[in-house]
CSV table of C-alpha atoms (C1' of nucleotides) in Angstrom, one decimal:
chain,number,residue,atom,x,y,z
A,1,MET,CA,84.3,39.7,99.9
A,2,PRO,CA,81.5,37.7,101.5
A,3,ARG,CA,79.4,36.2,98.5
A,4,ALA,CA,75.7,36.2,99.0
A,5,PRO,CA,74.0,33.3,99.3
A,6,THR,CA,72.2,33.4,96.2
A,7,GLN,CA,71.0,30.2,96.3
A,8,ALA,CA,69.2,27.8,97.8
A,9,ALA,CA,70.6,24.2,99.5
A,10,ALA,CA,69.8,21.8,97.0
A,11,GLU,CA,72.5,19.8,98.0
A,12,PRO,CA,73.1,19.7,101.9
A,13,LYS,CA,76.8,18.2,102.5
A,14,ARG,CA,78.2,21.2,100.7
A,15,ARG,CA,80.0,22.7,102.1
A,16,PRO,CA,79.4,26.0,103.4
A,17,PRO,CA,81.7,29.3,102.7
A,18,LYS,CA,84.1,30.1,105.2
A,19,ARG,CA,83.0,33.8,105.8
A,20,TRP,CA,86.6,34.3,107.7
A,21,HIS,CA,89.5,32.6,108.8
A,22,ARG,CA,91.8,33.2,112.1
A,23,ARG,CA,95.0,34.1,111.0
A,24,ARG,CA,96.5,35.8,114.4
A,25,ASP,CA,99.9,35.3,112.6
A,26,ALA,CA,99.5,36.5,109.2
A,27,ARG,CA,97.6,40.4,110.1
A,28,PRO,CA,99.9,42.5,111.3
A,29,ALA,CA,101.9,42.2,108.0
A,30,GLU,CA,99.4,42.3,106.2
A,31,ILE,CA,97.7,45.2,107.6
A,32,VAL,CA,100.8,47.1,107.7
A,33,ALA,CA,101.4,46.5,103.8
A,34,ALA,CA,98.0,47.7,103.4
A,35,ALA,CA,98.8,51.4,105.2
A,36,LEU,CA,101.5,51.3,103.5
A,37,GLY,CA,100.1,51.3,100.4
A,38,ALA,CA,97.0,53.3,101.7
A,39,PHE,CA,99.5,56.4,103.3
A,40,ALA,CA,101.1,56.2,99.8
A,41,GLU,CA,98.5,57.2,97.5
A,42,ARG,CA,96.6,59.6,100.3
A,43,GLY,CA,98.8,60.9,103.2
A,44,PHE,CA,98.2,59.7,106.5
A,45,ALA,CA,95.3,62.8,107.3
A,46,ALA,CA,93.4,61.4,104.8
A,47,ALA,CA,93.7,57.9,104.5
A,48,ARG,CA,90.9,55.7,105.9
A,49,LEU,CA,91.0,53.2,108.1
A,50,ASP,CA,88.3,51.6,106.3
A,51,ASP,CA,90.1,51.6,103.3
A,52,ILE,CA,92.9,50.3,105.7
A,53,ALA,CA,91.2,47.4,106.5
A,54,ALA,CA,89.8,46.5,103.2
A,55,ARG,CA,93.0,46.2,101.6
A,56,ALA,CA,94.0,44.0,104.2
A,57,GLY,CA,90.7,41.9,103.6
A,58,ILE,CA,89.2,42.5,107.4
A,59,THR,CA,86.8,45.3,108.9
A,60,LYS,CA,87.8,48.2,110.8
A,61,GLY,CA,87.0,46.5,114.1
A,62,THR,CA,90.1,44.1,113.7
A,63,LEU,CA,93.0,46.9,113.3
A,64,TYR,CA,92.3,47.8,116.5
A,65,LEU,CA,92.4,43.8,117.9
A,66,TYR,CA,96.4,44.8,116.1
A,67,PHE,CA,97.3,47.6,116.5
A,68,PRO,CA,95.8,50.7,118.9
A,69,ASN,CA,95.5,53.9,116.7
A,70,LYS,CA,96.0,54.7,113.6
A,71,GLU,CA,99.5,56.6,114.8
A,72,ALA,CA,100.3,53.0,115.7
A,73,LEU,CA,100.1,51.6,112.4
A,74,LEU,CA,102.7,54.2,111.0
A,75,LYS,CA,104.8,53.9,113.8
A,76,ALA,CA,104.5,50.2,112.5
A,77,VAL,CA,105.2,50.8,109.0
A,78,VAL,CA,108.1,52.0,109.6
A,79,GLU,CA,109.7,49.9,111.2
A,80,THR,CA,108.7,46.7,110.0
A,81,ALA,CA,109.1,48.2,106.4
A,82,LEU,CA,111.5,50.7,106.1
A,83,LEU,CA,114.6,49.8,108.6
A,84,PRO,CA,115.3,46.4,107.9
A,85,ASN,CA,116.5,48.6,104.3
A,86,LEU,CA,118.0,50.9,106.7
A,87,ALA,CA,120.2,47.7,107.8
A,88,GLN,CA,120.7,46.2,104.6
A,89,ALA,CA,122.6,49.4,103.4
A,90,GLU,CA,124.3,49.9,106.4
A,91,THR,CA,125.8,45.8,105.8
A,92,LEU,CA,126.2,46.8,102.3
A,93,ALA,CA,128.7,50.0,103.2
A,94,ALA,CA,130.3,47.8,106.0
A,95,ARG,CA,132.1,46.1,103.0
A,96,ASP,CA,135.4,48.1,102.7
A,97,ALA,CA,136.6,46.5,99.5
A,98,GLY,CA,137.4,49.4,97.0
A,99,ALA,CA,137.2,53.2,96.6
A,100,VAL,CA,134.9,55.0,99.2
A,101,GLY,CA,133.2,56.9,96.2
A,102,THR,CA,132.6,53.5,94.4
A,103,LEU,CA,130.2,52.5,97.6
A,104,VAL,CA,128.3,55.6,97.9
A,105,ALA,CA,127.5,55.3,94.3
A,106,ALA,CA,126.2,51.7,95.0
A,107,ILE,CA,124.4,52.4,98.1
A,108,ALA,CA,122.2,55.0,96.2
A,109,THR,CA,121.4,53.0,93.2
A,110,GLN,CA,120.2,50.4,95.7
A,111,ILE,CA,118.3,52.9,97.6
A,112,GLY,CA,117.4,54.6,94.6
A,113,ARG,CA,115.7,50.9,92.9
A,114,ILE,CA,113.9,50.4,95.8
A,115,ILE,CA,112.5,53.9,95.4
A,116,ALA,CA,111.5,52.9,92.1
A,117,THR,CA,110.0,49.2,92.9
A,118,THR,CA,108.1,49.8,96.5
A,119,PRO,CA,105.8,52.3,98.0
A,120,LEU,CA,109.1,52.4,100.8
A,121,GLY,CA,109.7,55.8,98.7
A,122,ALA,CA,106.0,57.3,100.2
A,123,ILE,CA,107.4,57.3,103.8
A,124,PRO,CA,109.5,60.5,103.9
A,125,LYS,CA,107.4,62.1,102.6
A,126,ILE,CA,103.9,60.8,105.1
A,127,MET,CA,106.8,61.8,107.9
A,128,LEU,CA,107.6,65.2,106.7
A,129,ALA,CA,103.8,66.0,106.0
A,130,GLU,CA,103.3,64.8,109.8
A,131,ALA,CA,106.1,65.7,112.0
A,132,GLY,CA,104.9,68.8,113.5
A,133,ASN,CA,101.2,67.2,114.4
A,134,PHE,CA,102.8,63.6,116.1
A,135,PRO,CA,106.0,64.9,118.2
A,136,ASP,CA,106.9,60.9,119.6
A,137,LEU,CA,106.7,59.6,116.2
A,138,ALA,CA,109.0,62.8,114.5
A,139,ARG,CA,111.7,61.6,117.9
A,140,PHE,CA,111.3,58.2,116.2
A,141,TYR,CA,112.0,58.9,112.8
A,142,LEU,CA,115.0,61.3,113.5
A,143,ASN,CA,116.7,58.8,115.4
A,144,ALA,CA,115.8,56.0,113.8
A,145,VAL,CA,115.1,56.7,110.2
A,146,ILE,CA,117.0,59.8,110.2
A,147,GLY,CA,119.8,59.8,112.8
A,148,ARG,CA,121.0,56.7,110.9
A,149,GLY,CA,120.6,57.4,108.0
A,150,LEU,CA,123.0,60.3,108.5
A,151,ARG,CA,125.8,58.4,110.6
A,152,LEU,CA,125.6,56.1,107.6
A,153,PHE,CA,127.0,58.4,105.2
A,154,GLY,CA,128.9,60.3,107.4
A,155,THR,CA,131.0,57.1,108.5
A,156,LEU,CA,131.9,56.6,104.7
A,157,VAL,CA,133.0,60.4,103.9
A,158,ARG,CA,134.6,59.7,106.8
A,159,ARG,CA,136.1,56.7,105.5
A,160,GLY,CA,136.8,58.5,102.3
A,161,ILE,CA,139.2,61.6,103.4
A,162,ALA,CA,140.7,59.4,105.5
A,163,ALA,CA,142.1,56.9,102.5
A,164,GLY,CA,142.6,60.5,101.0
A,165,GLU,CA,140.2,59.5,97.9
A,166,PHE,CA,138.2,63.1,99.4
A,167,ARG,CA,138.6,66.7,100.2
A,168,ALA,CA,138.4,67.3,104.4
A,169,VAL,CA,134.6,68.9,103.6
A,170,ASP,CA,132.4,68.5,107.1
A,171,PRO,CA,130.9,65.2,107.2
A,172,GLU,CA,127.8,66.0,108.7
A,173,ALA,CA,126.5,68.2,106.2
A,174,THR,CA,128.4,65.6,103.1
A,175,ALA,CA,126.3,63.6,104.4
A,176,ARG,CA,123.1,65.4,104.4
A,177,LEU,CA,124.3,66.1,100.1
A,178,ILE,CA,124.6,62.9,99.1
A,179,ILE,CA,120.8,62.4,100.6
A,180,ALA,CA,119.6,65.7,99.6
A,181,PRO,CA,119.2,64.1,95.6
A,182,ILE,CA,118.0,60.6,96.9
A,183,LEU,CA,115.1,62.1,99.3
A,184,MET,CA,114.2,64.6,96.0
A,185,THR,CA,113.4,61.7,94.0
A,186,ALA,CA,111.1,59.6,96.8
A,187,LEU,CA,109.3,63.3,97.7
A,188,TRP,CA,109.4,63.6,94.0
A,189,GLN,CA,108.1,59.9,92.4
A,190,ASN,CA,105.3,60.4,95.0
A,191,SER,CA,104.2,63.8,94.7
A,192,PHE,CA,104.7,65.4,91.0
A,193,ALA,CA,105.7,62.7,89.2
A,194,ALA,CA,101.9,61.3,87.9
A,195,TYR,CA,101.4,64.6,87.1
A,196,GLU,CA,104.7,65.4,84.7
A,197,GLU,CA,104.0,65.1,80.6
A,198,THR,CA,107.7,64.5,79.9
A,199,LYS,CA,108.7,61.5,82.3
A,200,HIS,CA,112.3,62.2,83.6
A,201,ASP,CA,113.9,58.7,84.9
A,202,PRO,CA,114.5,58.5,88.6
A,203,ALA,CA,117.4,56.1,88.8
A,204,ASP,CA,119.3,57.8,86.3
A,205,PHE,CA,119.1,61.2,88.1
A,206,ILE,CA,120.2,59.5,90.6
A,207,ALA,CA,122.9,58.3,89.6
A,208,ARG,CA,123.6,61.7,87.4
A,209,SER,CA,123.8,63.2,91.2
A,210,ILE,CA,125.8,61.3,92.9
A,211,ASP,CA,128.7,61.1,89.9
A,212,LEU,CA,128.2,65.1,90.3
A,213,VAL,CA,128.8,65.6,93.7
A,214,LEU,CA,131.7,63.3,94.1
A,215,ARG,CA,133.6,65.0,91.5
A,216,GLY,CA,132.5,68.0,93.7
A,217,LEU,CA,134.3,65.4,97.1
A,218,ALA,CA,137.3,64.4,95.1
A,219,ALA,CA,140.4,65.5,97.2
A,220,ALA,CA,143.2,66.8,94.7
A,221,PRO,CA,143.0,68.0,90.9
A,222,ARG,CA,145.1,66.7,89.6
A,223,GLY,CA,146.8,64.1,91.9
A,224,ALA,CA,145.3,60.9,92.2
A,225,GLN,CA,142.7,59.9,90.7
A,226,PRO,CA,140.5,56.6,91.3
B,1,MET,CA,89.8,95.5,120.2
B,2,PRO,CA,86.1,96.3,120.5
B,3,ARG,CA,85.9,97.8,124.0
B,4,ALA,CA,83.3,96.4,126.5
B,5,PRO,CA,80.9,99.4,128.2
B,6,THR,CA,82.0,99.2,131.6
B,7,GLN,CA,80.0,102.0,132.2
B,8,ALA,CA,75.9,102.1,132.4
B,9,ALA,CA,74.5,104.7,129.9
B,10,ALA,CA,74.8,107.9,131.7
B,11,GLU,CA,75.0,109.8,128.6
B,12,PRO,CA,72.5,108.3,126.1
B,13,LYS,CA,73.7,109.9,123.3
B,14,ARG,CA,77.1,107.9,124.7
B,15,ARG,CA,78.1,106.0,120.8
B,16,PRO,CA,78.5,102.2,120.9
B,17,PRO,CA,81.4,100.6,120.3
B,18,LYS,CA,82.3,98.9,117.3
B,19,ARG,CA,82.3,95.7,117.3
B,20,TRP,CA,84.1,95.5,113.7
B,21,HIS,CA,85.2,97.6,111.0
B,22,ARG,CA,84.3,97.2,107.4
B,23,ARG,CA,87.9,96.1,105.6
B,24,ARG,CA,87.8,94.8,101.7
B,25,ASP,CA,90.7,95.8,100.7
B,26,ALA,CA,92.7,94.4,104.0
B,27,ARG,CA,91.1,91.8,104.4
B,28,PRO,CA,92.2,89.5,101.9
B,29,ALA,CA,95.7,90.5,102.2
B,30,GLU,CA,94.9,89.7,105.9
B,31,ILE,CA,94.0,85.9,105.2
B,32,VAL,CA,96.4,85.0,102.6
B,33,ALA,CA,99.1,85.6,105.7
B,34,ALA,CA,97.0,83.7,108.5
B,35,ALA,CA,96.5,80.7,106.0
B,36,LEU,CA,100.3,81.3,105.1
B,37,GLY,CA,100.5,80.2,108.7
B,38,ALA,CA,98.1,78.0,109.9
B,39,PHE,CA,99.3,75.9,107.3
B,40,ALA,CA,102.4,76.0,107.5
B,41,GLU,CA,102.0,74.9,110.7
B,42,ARG,CA,99.8,71.7,110.8
B,43,GLY,CA,99.7,71.4,107.2
B,44,PHE,CA,96.9,71.5,104.6
B,45,ALA,CA,94.4,68.9,106.1
B,46,ALA,CA,95.0,69.5,109.5
B,47,ALA,CA,94.8,73.2,109.7
B,48,ARG,CA,91.4,74.9,110.6
B,49,LEU,CA,89.4,77.4,108.9
B,50,ASP,CA,88.1,79.2,111.9
B,51,ASP,CA,92.1,79.4,113.2
B,52,ILE,CA,92.8,80.7,110.0
B,53,ALA,CA,90.0,83.0,110.6
B,54,ALA,CA,90.5,84.2,113.7
B,55,ARG,CA,94.6,84.8,112.7
B,56,ALA,CA,92.8,87.1,110.2
B,57,GLY,CA,90.6,88.3,113.1
B,58,ILE,CA,88.0,87.8,111.6
B,59,THR,CA,85.1,84.2,111.2
B,60,LYS,CA,84.8,81.7,109.4
B,61,GLY,CA,81.8,82.8,107.5
B,62,THR,CA,84.0,86.0,106.6
B,63,LEU,CA,86.3,83.9,104.2
B,64,TYR,CA,83.9,83.0,102.3
B,65,LEU,CA,83.3,86.2,102.0
B,66,TYR,CA,86.6,86.3,100.0
B,67,PHE,CA,87.9,83.1,98.7
B,68,PRO,CA,85.2,79.9,97.6
B,69,ASN,CA,87.3,77.3,99.8
B,70,LYS,CA,89.8,76.2,101.4
B,71,GLU,CA,91.6,74.7,98.2
B,72,ALA,CA,91.2,78.3,96.5
B,73,LEU,CA,93.0,80.3,99.3
B,74,LEU,CA,96.0,77.1,99.5
B,75,LYS,CA,96.1,78.6,95.8
B,76,ALA,CA,95.9,82.4,97.0
B,77,VAL,CA,98.7,81.6,99.1
B,78,VAL,CA,100.9,80.1,96.6
B,79,GLU,CA,99.9,82.7,93.9
B,80,THR,CA,100.5,85.6,96.1
B,81,ALA,CA,103.1,85.0,98.2
B,82,LEU,CA,105.9,83.0,96.7
B,83,LEU,CA,105.7,83.4,93.0
B,84,PRO,CA,106.8,87.8,93.3
B,85,ASN,CA,109.6,86.1,94.7
B,86,LEU,CA,110.3,83.9,91.9
B,87,ALA,CA,109.5,86.8,90.2
B,88,GLN,CA,112.2,88.8,92.0
B,89,ALA,CA,114.7,85.8,91.8
B,90,GLU,CA,114.5,85.5,87.9
B,91,THR,CA,115.9,89.5,87.9
B,92,LEU,CA,118.7,88.5,90.1
B,93,ALA,CA,119.4,86.1,87.5
B,94,ALA,CA,119.1,87.6,84.5
B,95,ARG,CA,121.7,90.0,85.5
B,96,ASP,CA,124.7,88.7,83.5
B,97,ALA,CA,128.0,90.4,84.7
B,98,GLY,CA,130.5,88.3,86.5
B,99,ALA,CA,130.9,84.2,86.6
B,100,VAL,CA,127.6,82.3,86.2
B,101,GLY,CA,128.3,80.6,89.5
B,102,THR,CA,128.6,82.9,91.5
B,103,LEU,CA,125.1,84.1,90.4
B,104,VAL,CA,124.0,80.5,90.9
B,105,ALA,CA,125.6,81.2,95.1
B,106,ALA,CA,123.8,84.3,94.9
B,107,ILE,CA,120.7,82.5,94.1
B,108,ALA,CA,121.0,80.1,96.8
B,109,THR,CA,121.5,82.9,99.5
B,110,GLN,CA,118.3,84.4,98.7
B,111,ILE,CA,116.1,81.5,98.5
B,112,GLY,CA,118.1,80.6,101.9
B,113,ARG,CA,117.3,84.1,103.7
B,114,ILE,CA,113.1,83.7,103.1
B,115,ILE,CA,113.4,80.0,103.8
B,116,ALA,CA,114.9,81.1,107.3
B,117,THR,CA,112.8,84.2,107.6
B,118,THR,CA,109.6,83.9,106.7
B,119,PRO,CA,107.0,81.1,106.5
B,120,LEU,CA,107.4,80.5,103.0
B,121,GLY,CA,109.7,77.5,103.2
B,122,ALA,CA,106.7,75.8,104.0
B,123,ILE,CA,104.5,75.8,101.1
B,124,PRO,CA,107.5,73.0,99.6
B,125,LYS,CA,106.1,70.7,102.1
B,126,ILE,CA,102.4,71.7,101.7
B,127,MET,CA,102.6,71.2,98.4
B,128,LEU,CA,104.1,67.5,98.7
B,129,ALA,CA,102.0,66.0,101.0
B,130,GLU,CA,98.5,67.5,99.1
B,131,ALA,CA,99.6,66.9,95.5
B,132,GLY,CA,98.3,63.6,95.2
B,133,ASN,CA,94.7,64.7,97.2
B,134,PHE,CA,94.3,67.6,94.8
B,135,PRO,CA,95.1,67.7,91.2
B,136,ASP,CA,94.1,71.1,89.5
B,137,LEU,CA,96.5,72.3,92.3
B,138,ALA,CA,99.2,70.1,91.7
B,139,ARG,CA,99.2,70.8,88.0
B,140,PHE,CA,99.0,75.0,88.9
B,141,TYR,CA,102.4,74.1,91.5
B,142,LEU,CA,103.9,72.1,88.5
B,143,ASN,CA,103.6,74.8,86.1
B,144,ALA,CA,103.5,77.6,87.9
B,145,VAL,CA,106.1,76.9,90.9
B,146,ILE,CA,108.5,74.0,89.8
B,147,GLY,CA,108.9,74.3,86.3
B,148,ARG,CA,109.8,78.1,86.3
B,149,GLY,CA,112.5,77.3,89.2
B,150,LEU,CA,114.0,74.5,87.1
B,151,ARG,CA,114.1,76.2,83.4
B,152,LEU,CA,115.5,78.9,86.3
B,153,PHE,CA,118.5,77.2,87.1
B,154,GLY,CA,118.3,74.7,83.9
B,155,THR,CA,119.2,78.2,82.2
B,156,LEU,CA,121.8,79.3,84.6
B,157,VAL,CA,123.5,76.4,83.8
B,158,ARG,CA,122.9,76.4,80.0
B,159,ARG,CA,125.0,79.7,80.2
B,160,GLY,CA,127.9,78.4,82.5
B,161,ILE,CA,128.6,75.2,80.3
B,162,ALA,CA,128.3,78.3,76.4
B,163,ALA,CA,130.5,80.7,78.8
B,164,GLY,CA,132.7,77.4,79.6
B,165,GLU,CA,132.7,77.7,83.4
B,166,PHE,CA,130.5,73.9,83.3
B,167,ARG,CA,131.3,70.4,82.3
B,168,ALA,CA,129.2,69.5,79.1
B,169,VAL,CA,125.9,68.7,81.9
B,170,ASP,CA,122.7,67.9,81.7
B,171,PRO,CA,121.1,71.1,82.4
B,172,GLU,CA,117.8,69.7,83.2
B,173,ALA,CA,119.4,67.6,85.8
B,174,THR,CA,121.4,69.7,87.0
B,175,ALA,CA,118.9,72.7,87.7
B,176,ARG,CA,117.4,69.7,89.8
B,177,LEU,CA,120.3,68.9,91.8
B,178,ILE,CA,121.2,72.4,92.6
B,179,ILE,CA,117.5,72.7,93.7
B,180,ALA,CA,118.0,69.1,96.5
B,181,PRO,CA,119.9,70.5,99.0
B,182,ILE,CA,117.7,74.0,98.9
B,183,LEU,CA,114.7,72.3,99.1
B,184,MET,CA,115.7,70.0,101.5
B,185,THR,CA,116.7,72.9,104.0
B,186,ALA,CA,112.9,74.2,103.1
B,187,LEU,CA,111.9,71.0,104.0
B,188,TRP,CA,113.9,70.2,107.5
B,189,GLN,CA,113.2,73.6,108.9
B,190,ASN,CA,109.5,72.6,108.4
B,191,SER,CA,109.1,69.5,109.8
B,192,PHE,CA,111.7,68.2,111.4
B,193,ALA,CA,114.1,71.0,113.1
B,194,ALA,CA,112.0,72.0,115.4
B,195,TYR,CA,113.6,68.4,117.3
B,196,GLU,CA,116.9,68.2,117.1
B,197,GLU,CA,118.6,69.0,119.7
B,198,THR,CA,121.7,70.1,117.6
B,199,LYS,CA,120.7,73.0,115.5
B,200,HIS,CA,122.2,72.4,112.2
B,201,ASP,CA,122.8,76.0,110.5
B,202,PRO,CA,120.0,76.1,107.2
B,203,ALA,CA,122.1,79.0,105.6
B,204,ASP,CA,125.6,77.2,105.9
B,205,PHE,CA,124.1,74.2,104.6
B,206,ILE,CA,122.9,76.3,101.1
B,207,ALA,CA,126.1,77.6,101.0
B,208,ARG,CA,128.3,74.6,101.8
B,209,SER,CA,126.3,72.8,99.2
B,210,ILE,CA,126.0,74.8,96.5
B,211,ASP,CA,130.5,75.4,96.7
B,212,LEU,CA,130.8,71.1,96.6
B,213,VAL,CA,128.0,70.8,93.5
B,214,LEU,CA,130.0,74.0,91.7
B,215,ARG,CA,133.4,72.1,92.5
B,216,GLY,CA,132.1,68.9,90.4
B,217,LEU,CA,130.7,71.3,87.3
B,218,ALA,CA,133.3,72.8,86.7
B,219,ALA,CA,135.4,72.5,83.8
B,220,ALA,CA,138.2,70.9,83.7
B,221,PRO,CA,141.2,72.1,84.4
B,222,ARG,CA,143.0,71.3,81.4
B,223,GLY,CA,141.8,68.4,79.1
B,224,ALA,CA,137.3,68.4,78.8
B,225,GLN,CA,135.8,64.3,80.2
B,226,PRO,CA,132.7,63.8,78.4
C,1,DA,C1',72.7,119.3,108.2
C,2,DT,C1',69.7,115.0,109.9
C,3,DT,C1',67.3,111.1,108.8
C,4,DA,C1',66.0,107.1,106.6
C,5,DA,C1',66.9,103.8,103.2
C,6,DA,C1',69.8,100.8,101.2
C,7,DT,C1',73.5,98.0,100.8
C,8,DA,C1',78.0,95.7,101.8
C,9,DA,C1',80.4,92.8,105.2
C,10,DC,C1',80.2,90.3,108.7
C,11,DT,C1',78.7,86.8,112.5
C,12,DT,C1',77.0,83.5,114.8
C,13,DA,C1',74.0,79.5,114.5
C,14,DC,C1',73.7,75.2,112.1
C,15,DT,C1',73.2,70.8,108.9
C,16,DG,C1',75.2,67.6,106.7
C,17,DG,C1',78.5,64.3,105.9
C,18,DT,C1',82.9,61.9,107.5
C,19,DT,C1',85.6,59.4,110.5
C,20,DA,C1',88.7,57.6,114.3
C,21,DG,C1',87.6,54.5,118.0
C,22,DT,C1',83.7,51.4,120.6
C,23,DT,C1',81.1,47.9,121.2
C,24,DA,C1',77.6,44.0,121.0
C,25,DT,C1',77.0,39.9,118.6
C,26,DT,C1',78.2,35.9,116.1
C,27,DA,C1',81.2,32.1,113.8
C,28,DA,C1',85.6,29.8,114.0
C,29,DA,C1',88.5,27.0,116.8
C,30,DT,C1',89.6,24.0,120.4
D,1,DA,C1',81.9,24.4,126.0
D,2,DT,C1',84.0,27.6,125.9
D,3,DT,C1',87.7,31.3,124.1
D,4,DT,C1',88.9,33.2,120.6
D,5,DA,C1',88.9,36.3,115.9
D,6,DA,C1',86.3,38.5,113.4
D,7,DT,C1',82.4,41.3,111.9
D,8,DA,C1',78.5,44.4,112.1
D,9,DA,C1',76.6,48.8,114.0
D,10,DC,C1',77.8,51.8,116.4
D,11,DT,C1',78.5,56.6,118.7
D,12,DA,C1',81.0,61.2,119.2
D,13,DA,C1',83.1,64.4,117.7
D,14,DC,C1',84.7,67.3,114.0
D,15,DC,C1',84.9,70.3,110.4
D,16,DA,C1',84.0,72.6,105.8
D,17,DG,C1',80.3,74.8,104.0
D,18,DT,C1',76.1,77.5,104.5
D,19,DA,C1',72.7,80.3,105.2
D,20,DA,C1',69.6,83.7,107.9
D,21,DG,C1',70.7,87.3,110.7
D,22,DT,C1',73.1,91.7,112.1
D,23,DT,C1',75.6,96.3,112.1
D,24,DA,C1',78.2,99.2,109.7
D,25,DT,C1',78.9,102.2,106.5
D,26,DT,C1',77.2,104.9,101.7
D,27,DT,C1',73.6,107.2,99.5
D,28,DA,C1',69.9,110.4,99.1
D,29,DA,C1',66.2,112.6,100.6
D,30,DT,C1',64.0,116.2,103.5
DNA sequence: ATTAAATAACTTACTGGTTAGTTATTAAAT
DNA sequence: ATTTAATAACTAACCAGTAAGTTATTTAAT
């Protein structure tokens, strides 16, 4: 925020305070971070571009030098903030040492950590709410995030079945079921969690849920125990 | 719908066509139904009161004769459209013939039917999205719907444990886990379902999920594992 | 029964506030 | 001196909520 010049120029050599800097490279990332924060707190529709600009330390006009409109801003948030984490999860899933169940639990835990410590968990809520109003954005998210996430867990489930670790379930439906408690945690933390008096630990809930689901998936009632 | 006067007044005693009727008793329910439809399609923020009024066959001013503001309209939707269904589920749960697992599956199926055949499934999405912007409404929903729903399933889980049908799990967390796939179905059907090319059957997903969760809950075949 | 007065239901047109997006101008950098 | 980055002030549109005015219905008097 620019300081108003409160005193007269006693020393003429005093460097004049800069009102702003040219920082073409740094802006986009800062704007995206600001937008994520604003969208997370108020939702897409209710978030104000003036507020996003202020969080990024600029003014609204400057936003439009970097993004053509509000919708593009949301898309950029998903692309630059969410997708790298998904890629990381895929890397984790590609390691094929040990039991698949352990891997699933590890990935779930990792996502739980992101939900608890970053504003990224707000993105599902935002996309859910606006899918109907922004078809292009919805399709992009469906392909780039949801489809990819389902494929990730679907592949793991297939691996578990092939290894004799899981029963012969439907991989697609099972992937959705694994994601359900994780997604629910993300939604809860970004909506009602603030209002509940007896808090409930998100990481613990995810761990319990995955554990229970894996029990339900376990291949033999008495055969091999991983 | 009022007929326009197509012919000149040959008979001066012709009654003028009525432009509208006074229907104080029928309005609130019609308005609530219209509001649910509009909120479901566009979300709370993006829904227009003019559109809601038009769906209800009235004009915007009339809305304000029955509801003080937009927020009250949403609260009325929850109260008059959602709560009765919750009460019905509770009635179903109170029957204590047969296995608890069967009862849980029956209730889940029933909720799945509501999601598939009514716009009620849109309410979770709406509440999720707006919880942060309407604290009073959020607290009301948290108590009147979420808390009540969790209590319902929590009670069933406790019954299952007491009957030796389930392992000694945490009832609260398990209730959330049971709800997760149901909730996810409701959210999916009201956001991304319209965009997916290979449709997925919501009822089938709920059934598979509950089945898998119940397997995970099943008391150990022989020795009990805490 | 008719008519007139009173009331209740509804509509129409407007207001005030809000906000996405635009543009004229200014400041910094080269 | 010119170009680029940024601001600040502006516009156009939208929309929740309001209130003045209109039409239907009810009540009461003749």
